[in-house]
Amino acid sequence: IGSRVCRERRGEAMDEVAFHQTGSRRAVLPSRHSAGVCLFFLLSAPLVFGQELPLGDGPSSASLSFNPASDPLADVDTYKLLTQADIEGQWSVDDGRNVTEKMKELLSFGSITHVDVKLVGFDGDGNYGLSVDEADFLRYFETILEEHEKEAMVINSKTGSSHKLPIRKRFFFRVIKAKKSVNEDITNRIRSWIVTESGDNTDEAIRSTSRVPVQIVDEVIRKDYLQGDLSQTHTIYVLNPNRVTLKPSQNKDEGAGAGGGDPDKKEKKNPTFKEGGGGGEPDTAWINDEDEFGATASYVYDPAEKDPNRDPAKPPACGTTTWAGRERYLWIDLTAGPVLYGPHTSGDGLVSEFSLPRLDNFQVDGGMDDYEPGTHHFAFVQEFLAEVVALVGKTCDLMVEPSLHHFPVPFVKTLRLHLVHITNDPAARTQYADSFGYIAGMPKVGAWDTIKQELGHRGVSIAMQGQTILYNRSVVQMDDCKLCLAAYANSLRSYTSTVLRGQLKTQVHEYIDSKELHYQLLTLLNKQELGLAEQLGIYGWTPSQMLEENAAFREDWTIPVILFDLQDTSLLLLDRFHQAVSFPEMVLAVQSKAGAATVDFSCEDEMVTLDASDATRAMFAALLQTGWGVAATHEHFSGKKNKIEVNYLWSVAPTPFGPFSSSARLTFSLIDAARRNIVFSSLNASIAQVSSILGQYDKFGKHMEDVLLPGEHIHFVRRWNVLKFKIRRTSTYLSLLNFNTALFYARSLRHDVRAIRNAVLRAGQFVHSYVGCVHDEQPSVLRFLIYLFSGAALLIMAYVLVHNLLHLRKKADFKKKM
């Protein structure tokens, strides 16, 4: 794989400094881009396993037998496709390790994630003329490599289970600089937009914070990313564009008065910004003619997409300084902001002006007279760079390789997503769609249409190769479903709160207890004699007690998305705060006609609202959690603190999670997390089975080497070598972000696990147990001699004692006769 990637990357030239750390070994390698990528892939496999398999580097008939294209879900046992020469040759070499060492080797599985940190405006052409050397900046990433989480973490682990998975992860960071034209283009676009929007009234732009459409900068970043052809890496752009300085507006009367203006001097017009390229390029003369003592205009990015039907009375979306693309890139603007959003009254995850390392916060006391380009008009450069590295680390935890929501994540060949639309609308009637999810006259549900559009036809946007995702739905009139009414009524709860509306008043609010509703529906669905699944139109319902059985290798699975669409005007939520909640077997959601409702979150001192009649984003987020184990964008489990950390830094970017974003789009972070979780689950299932098999005879005080017959031992060695080879390939393709091929090797492990288990079970036929004392041990000659001499000594002592007693008795009788 490494040699093939090297051949593909050969010829690309980009100067870089590559840093790699393996334990205490460190190497700083100045090289071309192609050499760095080749070195990364060639070193990734040996890092996971300390010993090389006895396999040739070149292609052979053995490696060609493992073909994911013809069998993407690994239904065929590839061991049977190997030639007899390969089996008796390279696959029959025993490494001489015992079972304990073999299991340690398996449990050291891991993957390496390659992250490019691309600096924009750090070559003296950005804010404050900051210039940073790549090699110097790269050294700060040693802290991330040392203190970063070493294992994959699970947020919601099962009772008694650890939050850590036996899957190690590493990050491979590179620091490279973008072309100067990228920073120039970004700076010009931002300034042109602000100047165009402010017009002649620049005072307003100086006093307030301008809202720049995020698409203006994202177009430039995406273009640069695609030109780099880094599809097998993640790229984090750190932007440091120049500040936008504007001249304060002049009073029109001053220029019109006597002697107040120069009639011969032409008035300079502001540049006009036009989106989409040609004709909209900014006037560089205007940009270069800025006043040295002009005031700085602050700005944030507006994440709202263009919508001609947008309600102008609706509050604008929360501003942001970060963004994530559909492709594998993210960008952070350190000049924009500051922003302030997060929990309103209490809670964790607040994002403030100190959440991002803005250069204004590291500034030396003094005015603009002290500023000289290239001399760094700020103090503590090292502290600033350390903060940037910490920001990159948080981004990796939340976006590049996030925690798992739950584990394991079931993988099935056919996944059915079924919307159960339960409504109390008198005009609605109970209807069931056909196998294609369609029926004439069925009312539309905007949330379901958006989810299907985002997932794509047959789930092409998120499905693995060889997997099919089907959509279906049904409409259920609540009055026709007595069991639905019973579950709904039993889950209703109420709480009281004191509000100040002219005077203190006590109000009673109703809400739905999601856990109780889940328990009621699950109990009724599992009782097949009640027929609730048929009444709701759910095809292929799997009882919950069967979900744990062979979860990683099931054929089909149906996830019901149960939506209670109520016509009531009163606000009704799940657990008082949520519109949708994820459970392992289903998704529960609720909509009502209550309209806009405030939640306990704020953005720039404005309360955040949710639309109670639209549960699209909440339903989509809960579905991603149930079906693919995708964690919320703002949650990460810290193994060191042993708790969930909340950080809303990336919650304004396109994501269905959280209250701040208005988008329901899929980004690379969510798609990669969904596919990675499936690979982890399939791999962990095989490793857990092997661990259980190899330790089967430990309780009898036997090692498996002592139990296996010679004929079975050579078969075990061959299967073990194939198993190790597949695990290494899984690790390599995970590092290459080729999740389809990684899943092929992970699922193919089950054939080797089954063969190893059969070999161990056959060997167990010759192992017999016997009943004996717990401390009963085998006799020995030394122990026999000890017992013999001890018994002889006791007999001699008894003889001497009896002889003395008889002698004394005879002596007494003799005296008596005398």
XYZ file of C-alpha atoms in Angstrom, residues 52-738:
687
model
C 6.605 -7.514 10.951
C 4.677 -10.363 9.411
C 6.720 -12.721 7.230
C 5.170 -11.300 4.092
C 6.835 -9.981 0.975
C 6.622 -6.333 0.083
C 5.703 -6.927 -3.514
C 2.298 -8.063 -4.720
C 1.716 -11.777 -4.560
C -1.080 -14.195 -5.170
C -1.791 -14.130 -1.445
C -2.436 -10.397 -1.294
C -4.390 -10.509 -4.545
C -6.768 -13.047 -3.004
C -8.071 -10.346 -0.649
C -10.252 -8.398 -3.080
C -12.735 -5.970 -1.451
C -14.199 -4.915 -4.804
C -15.780 -8.283 -5.557
C -16.882 -8.988 -1.981
C -17.235 -5.651 -0.103
C -18.866 -7.187 2.990
C -16.417 -10.119 3.215
C -18.978 -12.902 3.014
C -16.404 -15.280 1.484
C -13.604 -16.798 3.559
C -10.521 -15.471 1.782
C -8.300 -18.101 3.436
C -9.840 -20.711 1.167
C -8.785 -18.656 -1.871
C -5.076 -18.846 -1.010
C -2.876 -21.175 -2.986
C -1.388 -24.209 -1.280
C 2.110 -22.854 -1.896
C 1.316 -19.624 -0.049
C -0.330 -21.483 2.822
C 2.620 -23.813 3.290
C 5.112 -20.997 2.845
C 4.719 -17.474 4.161
C 1.586 -18.120 6.213
C 3.056 -21.103 8.121
C 5.872 -19.231 9.879
C 5.432 -19.246 13.668
C 6.740 -16.224 15.578
C 7.262 -18.349 18.705
C 5.128 -16.172 20.975
C 2.857 -17.619 23.596
C -0.840 -16.846 23.905
C -0.355 -13.953 26.330
C 2.062 -12.202 23.986
C -0.227 -12.828 21.031
C -3.147 -11.173 22.825
C -1.024 -8.169 23.799
C -0.190 -7.796 20.145
C -3.867 -7.768 19.208
C -4.827 -5.333 21.954
C -2.218 -2.860 20.702
C -4.305 -2.164 17.597
C -4.459 1.466 16.547
C -4.690 3.872 13.664
C -2.900 7.053 12.703
C -4.809 10.122 11.579
C -2.940 12.506 9.335
C -3.715 16.203 9.959
C -2.302 19.086 7.965
C -2.207 22.425 9.777
C -2.135 25.036 7.044
C -1.130 28.563 8.039
C -2.673 31.472 6.162
C -1.286 34.940 6.871
C 1.627 33.784 9.046
C 4.396 34.790 6.652
C 4.502 38.484 7.529
C 1.506 39.191 5.291
C -1.207 38.863 7.931
C -2.452 40.581 11.047
C 0.289 42.470 12.920
C 2.794 41.202 10.353
C 3.230 37.962 12.281
C 5.804 35.604 10.808
C 6.033 32.008 12.050
C 8.492 29.332 10.964
C 6.929 25.929 10.275
C 9.682 23.981 12.013
C 9.481 26.121 15.151
C 5.699 25.897 15.234
C 5.784 22.133 14.727
C 7.614 21.608 18.002
C 4.573 22.784 19.937
C 2.656 19.753 18.713
C 4.806 17.491 20.882
C 2.559 18.506 23.757
C -0.509 17.299 21.891
C 1.127 13.975 21.066
C 2.113 13.441 24.692
C -1.059 14.607 26.445
C -3.663 13.634 23.884
C -6.075 10.767 24.498
C -4.419 7.525 23.435
C -7.578 5.388 23.222
C -10.918 5.769 21.505
C -13.531 6.861 24.059
C -17.250 6.098 24.421
C -19.573 8.690 25.946
C -22.470 6.424 26.929
C -20.891 3.137 27.951
C -22.842 0.218 29.316
C -23.153 -0.272 33.033
C -19.968 -1.829 34.351
C -18.084 -1.251 31.088
C -15.166 1.071 30.596
C -15.376 4.233 28.533
C -12.098 3.227 26.861
C -11.916 0.932 23.865
C -8.920 -1.323 23.138
C -8.223 0.821 20.083
C -5.318 3.230 20.198
C -5.211 6.365 18.100
C -2.401 8.696 17.103
C -2.187 11.949 15.213
C 0.436 12.781 12.629
C 0.696 16.567 12.280
C 2.309 18.557 9.507
C 2.635 22.327 9.445
C 2.707 23.955 6.024
C 2.105 27.469 4.772
C -0.499 28.347 2.206
C 0.295 30.480 -0.785
C 0.306 34.203 -0.102
C -2.383 34.670 -2.715
C -4.823 32.803 -0.456
C -4.413 35.331 2.350
C -4.581 38.233 -0.085
C -7.794 36.916 -1.610
C -9.409 36.363 1.800
C -8.388 39.796 3.101
C -9.627 41.545 -0.021
C -12.952 39.750 -0.008
C -13.639 40.512 3.667
C -12.706 44.182 3.323
C -14.662 44.625 0.104
C -17.786 43.146 1.650
C -17.603 45.348 4.758
C -16.916 48.485 2.729
C -19.700 47.697 0.272
C -22.229 47.013 3.018
C -21.316 50.121 5.029
C -21.392 52.457 2.025
C -20.633 56.013 3.060
C -21.608 55.333 6.686
C -18.366 53.752 7.903
C -19.043 54.884 11.469
C -21.735 52.241 11.786
C -19.349 49.548 10.541
C -16.773 50.680 13.110
C -19.230 50.765 16.024
C -20.994 47.488 15.278
C -19.826 44.052 14.216
C -20.233 43.349 10.532
C -21.655 40.002 9.429
C -19.695 38.568 6.506
C -21.293 35.629 4.634
C -19.299 32.509 5.352
C -19.407 31.490 1.683
C -17.066 34.373 0.776
C -14.114 32.815 2.605
C -15.205 29.194 2.261
C -15.003 29.415 -1.540
C -11.323 30.384 -1.306
C -10.467 27.719 1.264
C -12.290 24.973 -0.605
C -10.577 25.885 -3.855
C -7.154 25.728 -2.209
C -7.983 22.414 -0.550
C -9.122 20.778 -3.786
C -6.045 22.012 -5.612
C -3.882 20.299 -3.009
C -5.546 16.898 -3.656
C -5.277 15.896 0.004
C -8.232 13.535 0.046
C -6.476 11.177 2.463
C -5.718 13.832 5.073
C -7.586 16.323 7.210
C -6.628 19.955 6.743
C -7.136 22.625 9.405
C -6.675 26.124 8.023
C -5.598 28.688 10.622
C -6.377 32.114 9.163
C -4.690 35.319 10.218
C -5.911 37.886 7.659
C -5.214 41.587 8.001
C -7.570 43.658 10.097
C -10.063 45.805 8.268
C -9.398 49.497 9.013
C -11.849 52.165 7.877
C -11.712 55.937 7.857
C -14.455 57.538 9.938
C -17.187 59.163 7.875
C -16.736 62.887 7.156
C -19.574 65.382 7.605
C -20.966 66.196 4.190
C -21.372 69.873 5.115
C -17.672 70.180 5.834
C -16.774 69.393 2.242
C -19.528 71.543 0.747
C -18.739 74.706 2.686
C -16.598 77.604 1.510
C -13.085 76.417 1.164
C -14.080 73.151 2.699
C -13.403 70.958 -0.281
C -11.387 70.622 -3.409
C -13.706 70.623 -6.444
C -10.926 69.432 -8.696
C -10.343 66.313 -6.615
C -12.469 63.395 -7.741
C -14.465 61.602 -5.113
C -13.139 58.090 -4.455
C -15.886 55.525 -4.658
C -16.062 52.466 -2.496
C -15.413 49.172 -4.272
C -18.343 46.944 -5.068
C -18.181 43.283 -4.057
C -19.924 40.704 -6.189
C -20.049 37.022 -5.337
C -19.097 34.368 -7.829
C -15.816 35.582 -9.270
C -15.599 37.654 -12.453
C -16.485 41.291 -12.159
C -16.406 41.150 -8.406
C -12.677 41.390 -7.776
C -11.922 44.146 -5.251
C -9.980 47.265 -6.119
C -6.491 46.715 -4.747
C -5.754 50.416 -4.958
C -8.487 51.079 -2.433
C -7.157 48.393 -0.127
C -3.599 49.619 -0.196
C -4.710 53.222 0.370
C -6.022 52.646 3.895
C -5.221 55.188 6.574
C -2.605 54.079 9.044
C -4.635 55.575 11.865
C -8.016 54.312 10.718
C -10.346 52.542 13.093
C -10.638 48.761 13.061
C -13.926 47.244 11.925
C -14.712 43.966 13.660
C -16.579 41.204 11.865
C -17.961 37.711 12.306
C -19.221 35.192 9.774
C -22.891 34.672 9.088
C -23.510 30.913 8.709
C -27.083 31.331 7.446
C -27.610 30.046 3.937
C -29.325 32.171 1.325
C -33.071 31.894 1.709
C -35.346 34.313 -0.166
C -38.273 33.189 2.018
C -36.479 33.966 5.257
C -38.599 35.850 7.764
C -36.940 39.259 8.366
C -38.420 39.358 11.855
C -36.638 36.141 12.748
C -33.418 36.788 14.714
C -30.232 36.242 12.698
C -28.163 33.136 13.148
C -25.378 33.174 15.684
C -22.115 34.561 14.279
C -19.059 32.350 14.104
C -15.341 32.384 13.421
C -15.039 28.666 12.540
C -16.381 26.547 9.694
C -16.320 22.949 8.446
C -16.664 21.876 4.834
C -18.264 18.881 3.193
C -14.775 17.780 2.217
C -12.153 17.088 4.881
C -11.164 20.646 5.729
C -11.907 23.132 8.500
C -10.885 26.732 8.970
C -10.547 29.083 11.910
C -10.251 32.861 11.535
C -8.200 34.299 14.425
C -8.775 37.891 13.294
C -12.581 37.697 13.277
C -14.682 38.144 16.353
C -14.851 38.171 19.228
C -17.939 35.990 19.627
C -19.941 35.164 22.720
C -22.416 32.292 22.883
C -23.230 29.378 25.157
C -25.429 28.532 28.139
C -27.352 31.554 29.432
C -27.802 30.932 33.154
C -25.540 27.969 33.916
C -23.689 25.194 32.196
C -20.381 24.339 30.526
C -19.047 25.040 27.070
C -19.284 28.853 26.920
C -17.443 30.360 23.931
C -16.073 33.845 24.652
C -13.400 36.158 23.328
C -10.800 34.148 25.225
C -11.811 30.812 23.670
C -9.814 31.644 20.545
C -6.214 32.928 20.635
C -6.797 36.316 19.003
C -3.691 38.427 18.558
C -5.449 41.409 20.121
C -5.329 39.555 23.444
C -1.532 39.195 23.227
C -0.838 42.806 22.346
C 1.878 44.968 23.951
C 0.605 48.056 25.697
C 1.044 50.947 23.327
C -0.480 52.700 20.361
C -0.190 52.179 16.664
C 2.951 54.327 16.673
C 4.834 51.408 18.196
C 3.849 49.052 15.406
C 6.448 47.974 12.884
C 5.644 45.196 10.424
C 7.686 42.079 11.022
C 8.615 42.980 14.623
C 5.486 41.340 16.126
C 3.465 44.076 17.770
C 2.459 41.741 20.610
C 4.061 39.968 23.533
C 4.357 36.317 24.384
C 4.560 34.862 20.885
C 5.263 31.471 22.386
C 2.113 31.673 24.481
C 0.086 32.566 21.403
C 1.441 29.615 19.434
C 0.772 27.290 22.368
C -2.841 28.485 22.444
C -3.166 27.847 18.712
C -1.861 24.298 19.176
C -4.338 23.728 22.017
C -7.099 24.961 19.723
C -6.007 22.472 17.059
C -6.088 19.711 19.677
C -9.664 20.586 20.698
C -10.660 20.647 17.055
C -9.237 17.153 16.553
C -11.180 15.874 19.572
C -14.475 17.353 18.417
C -14.292 17.155 14.626
C -11.445 15.014 13.265
C -11.735 11.894 15.451
C -14.524 12.444 18.002
C -15.731 10.123 20.737
C -18.416 7.510 20.120
C -21.931 8.161 21.366
C -22.406 4.481 22.250
C -20.757 1.162 21.507
C -21.059 -1.177 19.712
C -22.710 0.257 16.607
C -24.685 -2.417 14.727
C -23.858 -2.873 11.067
C -26.420 -4.478 8.783
C -26.599 -5.076 5.064
C -30.086 -3.579 4.827
C -30.951 -0.694 7.128
C -34.555 0.517 7.131
C -35.382 3.961 8.438
C -39.097 4.057 9.179
C -40.949 7.263 10.069
C -44.007 6.648 12.228
C -45.998 9.874 12.000
C -48.437 9.857 14.929
C -50.767 12.855 14.814
C -53.990 14.047 16.394
C -54.950 16.075 13.331
C -58.629 15.305 12.658
C -58.017 15.500 8.915
C -55.368 12.767 9.008
C -56.142 9.080 8.760
C -54.075 5.971 9.318
C -52.118 5.035 6.183
C -49.242 2.718 5.396
C -46.785 3.345 2.573
C -45.667 0.652 0.190
C -42.208 -0.917 0.142
C -40.897 2.197 -1.626
C -42.185 4.529 1.086
C -44.917 6.128 -1.032
C -48.687 6.260 -0.988
C -51.025 8.694 -2.674
C -52.529 11.324 -0.393
C -50.081 10.812 2.468
C -49.321 14.164 4.139
C -45.788 15.457 3.713
C -43.424 15.811 6.637
C -40.786 18.435 5.910
C -38.353 17.049 8.480
C -38.420 13.569 6.901
C -37.947 14.941 3.389
C -34.909 16.941 4.527
C -33.347 13.919 6.213
C -33.837 11.728 3.127
C -32.397 14.411 0.876
C -29.324 14.800 3.069
C -28.688 11.057 3.360
C -29.198 10.618 -0.372
C -30.817 7.923 -2.456
C -30.425 4.624 -0.602
C -28.236 6.469 1.902
C -25.390 6.940 -0.559
C -23.984 9.859 1.460
C -23.311 7.791 4.570
C -23.789 4.090 3.730
C -20.863 1.720 3.478
C -20.074 -0.096 0.269
C -22.434 -3.034 -0.119
C -24.942 -1.586 2.345
C -28.442 -0.439 1.417
C -30.502 2.116 3.320
C -34.236 2.116 2.670
C -36.842 4.675 3.715
C -40.410 3.973 4.687
C -43.137 5.714 6.609
C -46.623 5.446 7.933
C -49.256 7.846 9.269
C -51.126 6.836 12.399
C -54.159 8.689 13.711
C -53.668 8.838 17.460
C -57.365 8.149 18.138
C -57.066 4.878 16.179
C -54.074 3.647 18.199
C -55.167 2.948 21.776
C -51.744 1.583 22.738
C -50.099 4.796 21.468
C -52.495 6.848 23.583
C -51.730 4.709 26.622
C -47.954 5.097 26.220
C -48.325 8.837 25.593
C -50.587 9.381 28.617
C -48.332 7.394 30.964
C -45.298 9.471 29.984
C -46.839 12.919 30.508
C -45.356 14.842 33.408
C -45.747 18.354 34.769
C -43.616 20.804 36.682
C -44.225 24.189 38.223
C -42.211 27.369 37.870
C -42.527 30.870 39.234
C -42.392 33.619 36.630
C -42.497 37.404 36.905
C -45.112 38.917 34.654
C -46.173 42.067 36.428
C -46.347 39.960 39.544
C -45.074 36.593 40.678
C -47.170 33.786 39.243
C -46.909 30.038 39.436
C -47.321 28.232 36.155
C -47.739 24.546 35.440
C -45.919 23.196 32.369
C -46.327 19.791 30.815
C -43.569 17.730 29.228
C -42.977 14.157 28.080
C -40.674 11.865 30.015
C -38.676 10.341 27.166
C -37.396 7.390 29.203
C -40.894 6.460 30.302
C -42.262 6.821 26.773
C -39.423 4.677 25.453
C -40.078 2.035 28.094
C -43.804 1.928 27.367
C -43.408 1.722 23.583
C -40.580 -0.819 23.769
C -42.556 -3.068 26.110
C -45.591 -2.955 23.849
C -43.555 -3.540 20.686
C -41.728 -6.533 22.148
C -45.044 -8.232 22.952
C -45.797 -9.445 19.469
C -49.208 -10.740 20.493
C -50.374 -7.120 20.948
C -49.593 -6.318 17.318
C -48.372 -2.757 17.904
C -45.598 -3.082 15.306
C -48.172 -4.040 12.648
C -50.488 -1.263 13.811
C -47.676 1.274 13.400
C -46.701 -0.204 10.042
C -43.146 -1.074 11.151
C -41.764 -3.767 8.862
C -39.081 -6.057 10.263
C -39.204 -4.990 13.916
C -36.456 -6.712 15.898
C -37.208 -7.287 19.606
C -34.787 -5.389 21.789
C -33.505 -8.532 23.496
C -32.143 -9.703 20.124
C -30.244 -6.507 19.306
C -27.162 -7.591 21.248
C -26.917 -10.921 19.453
C -24.314 -10.721 16.709
C -24.800 -6.951 16.462
C -21.821 -6.447 14.143
C -22.914 -9.037 11.535
C -26.697 -8.803 11.225
C -28.535 -8.942 7.928
C -31.170 -6.242 8.452
C -32.419 -3.774 11.031
C -35.326 -1.332 11.221
C -34.975 1.932 13.156
C -38.388 3.461 13.946
C -38.405 7.262 14.059
C -41.578 7.890 16.057
C -42.771 11.481 15.646
C -45.652 12.795 17.754
C -46.997 15.636 15.610
C -49.475 17.424 17.868
C -51.874 20.194 16.917
C -51.777 21.752 20.382
C -50.648 25.367 20.720
C -49.043 24.779 24.101
C -45.328 24.009 24.220
C -44.560 20.333 24.773
C -41.007 18.973 24.711
C -39.183 15.807 25.681
C -37.604 16.066 29.125
C -38.507 19.816 29.114
C -35.678 20.776 26.722
C -35.469 18.442 23.694
C -37.424 17.929 20.503
C -35.892 14.508 19.837
C -34.058 11.910 21.915
C -31.970 8.952 20.769
C -32.357 5.425 22.139
C -30.599 2.202 21.059
C -33.754 0.823 19.413
C -35.604 3.924 18.195
C -35.788 7.696 17.914
C -38.488 9.681 19.693
C -39.469 13.165 18.514
C -42.263 15.667 19.147
C -43.665 18.658 17.269
C -46.428 21.067 18.205
C -48.008 24.302 17.014
C -46.483 26.364 19.812
C -44.231 28.327 17.435
C -40.986 29.883 18.650
C -39.823 29.113 22.179
C -36.766 30.365 24.045
C -34.178 27.989 25.440
C -31.538 28.524 28.096
C -28.847 29.526 25.605
C -27.782 32.955 24.426
C -25.822 34.396 21.543
C -24.439 37.929 21.915
C -26.841 38.534 24.835
C -29.800 37.452 22.694
C -31.795 34.427 23.778
C -31.715 31.480 21.395
C -35.061 30.207 20.166
C -36.274 26.949 18.714
C -39.188 26.333 16.390
C -41.479 23.909 18.188
C -43.222 23.065 14.910
C -40.029 21.925 13.163
C -37.980 19.087 14.663
C -35.824 18.491 11.575
C -32.388 19.098 13.095
C -33.189 17.330 16.363
C -34.592 14.274 14.551
C -31.594 14.079 12.260
C -29.139 14.353 15.160
C -30.930 11.650 17.158
C -31.021 9.378 14.102
C -27.253 9.742 13.620
C -26.752 8.783 17.257
C -29.011 5.730 17.135
C -27.983 4.331 13.761
C -24.304 5.217 13.626
C -23.204 6.160 17.157
C -22.206 9.699 16.140
C -21.559 11.882 19.178
C -22.787 15.461 19.416
C -20.398 18.040 17.974
C -20.014 19.712 21.377
C -19.370 16.568 23.461
C -16.130 14.717 24.093
C -15.312 12.181 26.789
C -12.076 12.920 28.625
C -10.321 9.827 29.914
C -8.104 11.860 32.238
C -11.006 13.673 33.862
C -13.311 10.665 33.464
C -16.236 12.837 32.461
C -17.919 14.395 29.449
C -16.450 17.699 28.360
C -18.748 20.217 26.668
C -17.412 22.789 24.218
C -19.691 24.668 21.807
C -16.783 25.989 19.718
C -17.891 24.129 16.569
C -21.642 24.161 17.259
C -22.324 27.118 14.954
C -20.713 25.344 12.009
C -22.975 23.182 9.823
C -24.176 20.467 12.198
C -27.584 19.154 13.285
C -26.413 19.042 16.913
C -26.873 21.820 19.439
C -29.100 24.890 19.659
C -26.870 27.380 17.799
C -26.645 26.003 14.277
C -29.505 26.350 11.830
C -28.127 23.742 9.435
C -29.015 20.086 8.989
C -26.190 19.340 6.547
C -23.765 16.450 6.748
C -20.109 17.420 6.992
C -17.048 15.206 6.640
C -16.814 15.018 10.439
C -20.209 13.330 10.802
C -19.779 11.031 7.782
C -16.298 9.881 8.809
C -17.396 9.346 12.416
C -20.344 7.202 11.302
C -18.196 4.987 9.105
C -15.299 4.802 11.561
C -17.639 3.689 14.357
C -18.910 0.810 12.234
C -15.354 -0.359 11.497
C -14.438 -0.123 15.187
C -17.484 -2.188 16.173
C -16.799 -4.952 13.651
C -13.132 -5.073 14.605
C -13.792 -5.060 18.348
C -16.308 -7.906 18.024
C -13.670 -10.156 16.422
C -10.918 -9.181 18.882
C -13.237 -9.842 21.841
C -14.095 -13.299 20.504
C -10.432 -14.182 19.967
C -9.582 -13.013 23.495
C -12.323 -15.203 24.920
C -11.208 -18.230 22.883
C -7.514 -17.986 23.718
C -8.227 -17.653 27.427
C -10.597 -20.587 27.545
C -8.132 -22.967 29.228
C -6.555 -20.466 31.644
C -8.990 -21.452 34.378
C -7.737 -25.031 34.096
C -4.113 -23.977 34.446
C -3.340 -24.887 30.844
C -1.954 -22.889 27.945
C -3.414 -23.377 24.534
C -0.039 -24.561 23.216
C -0.269 -27.493 25.645
C -3.721 -28.441 24.368
C -3.349 -28.172 20.587
C -2.252 -31.275 18.710
C 0.620 -30.882 16.200
C -1.741 -30.999 13.241
C -4.074 -28.419 14.784
C -1.166 -26.210 15.843
C 0.070 -25.599 12.296
C -3.486 -24.808 11.218
C -3.787 -22.390 14.140
C -0.506 -20.653 13.164
C -1.692 -20.163 9.586
C -5.017 -18.752 10.615
C -3.327 -16.522 13.185
C -0.985 -15.063 10.586
C -3.899 -14.320 8.271
C -5.777 -12.738 11.163
C -2.821 -10.474 12.019
C -2.432 -9.528 8.383
C -6.082 -8.462 8.155
C -5.879 -6.447 11.366
C -2.834 -4.608 10.059
C -4.609 -3.905 6.794
C -7.609 -2.587 8.748
C -5.303 -0.195 10.587
C -3.614 0.937 7.381
C -6.849 1.641 5.527
C -8.268 3.478 8.534
C -5.219 5.737 8.348
C -5.875 6.163 4.627
C -9.498 7.098 5.460
C -10.638 4.279 3.179
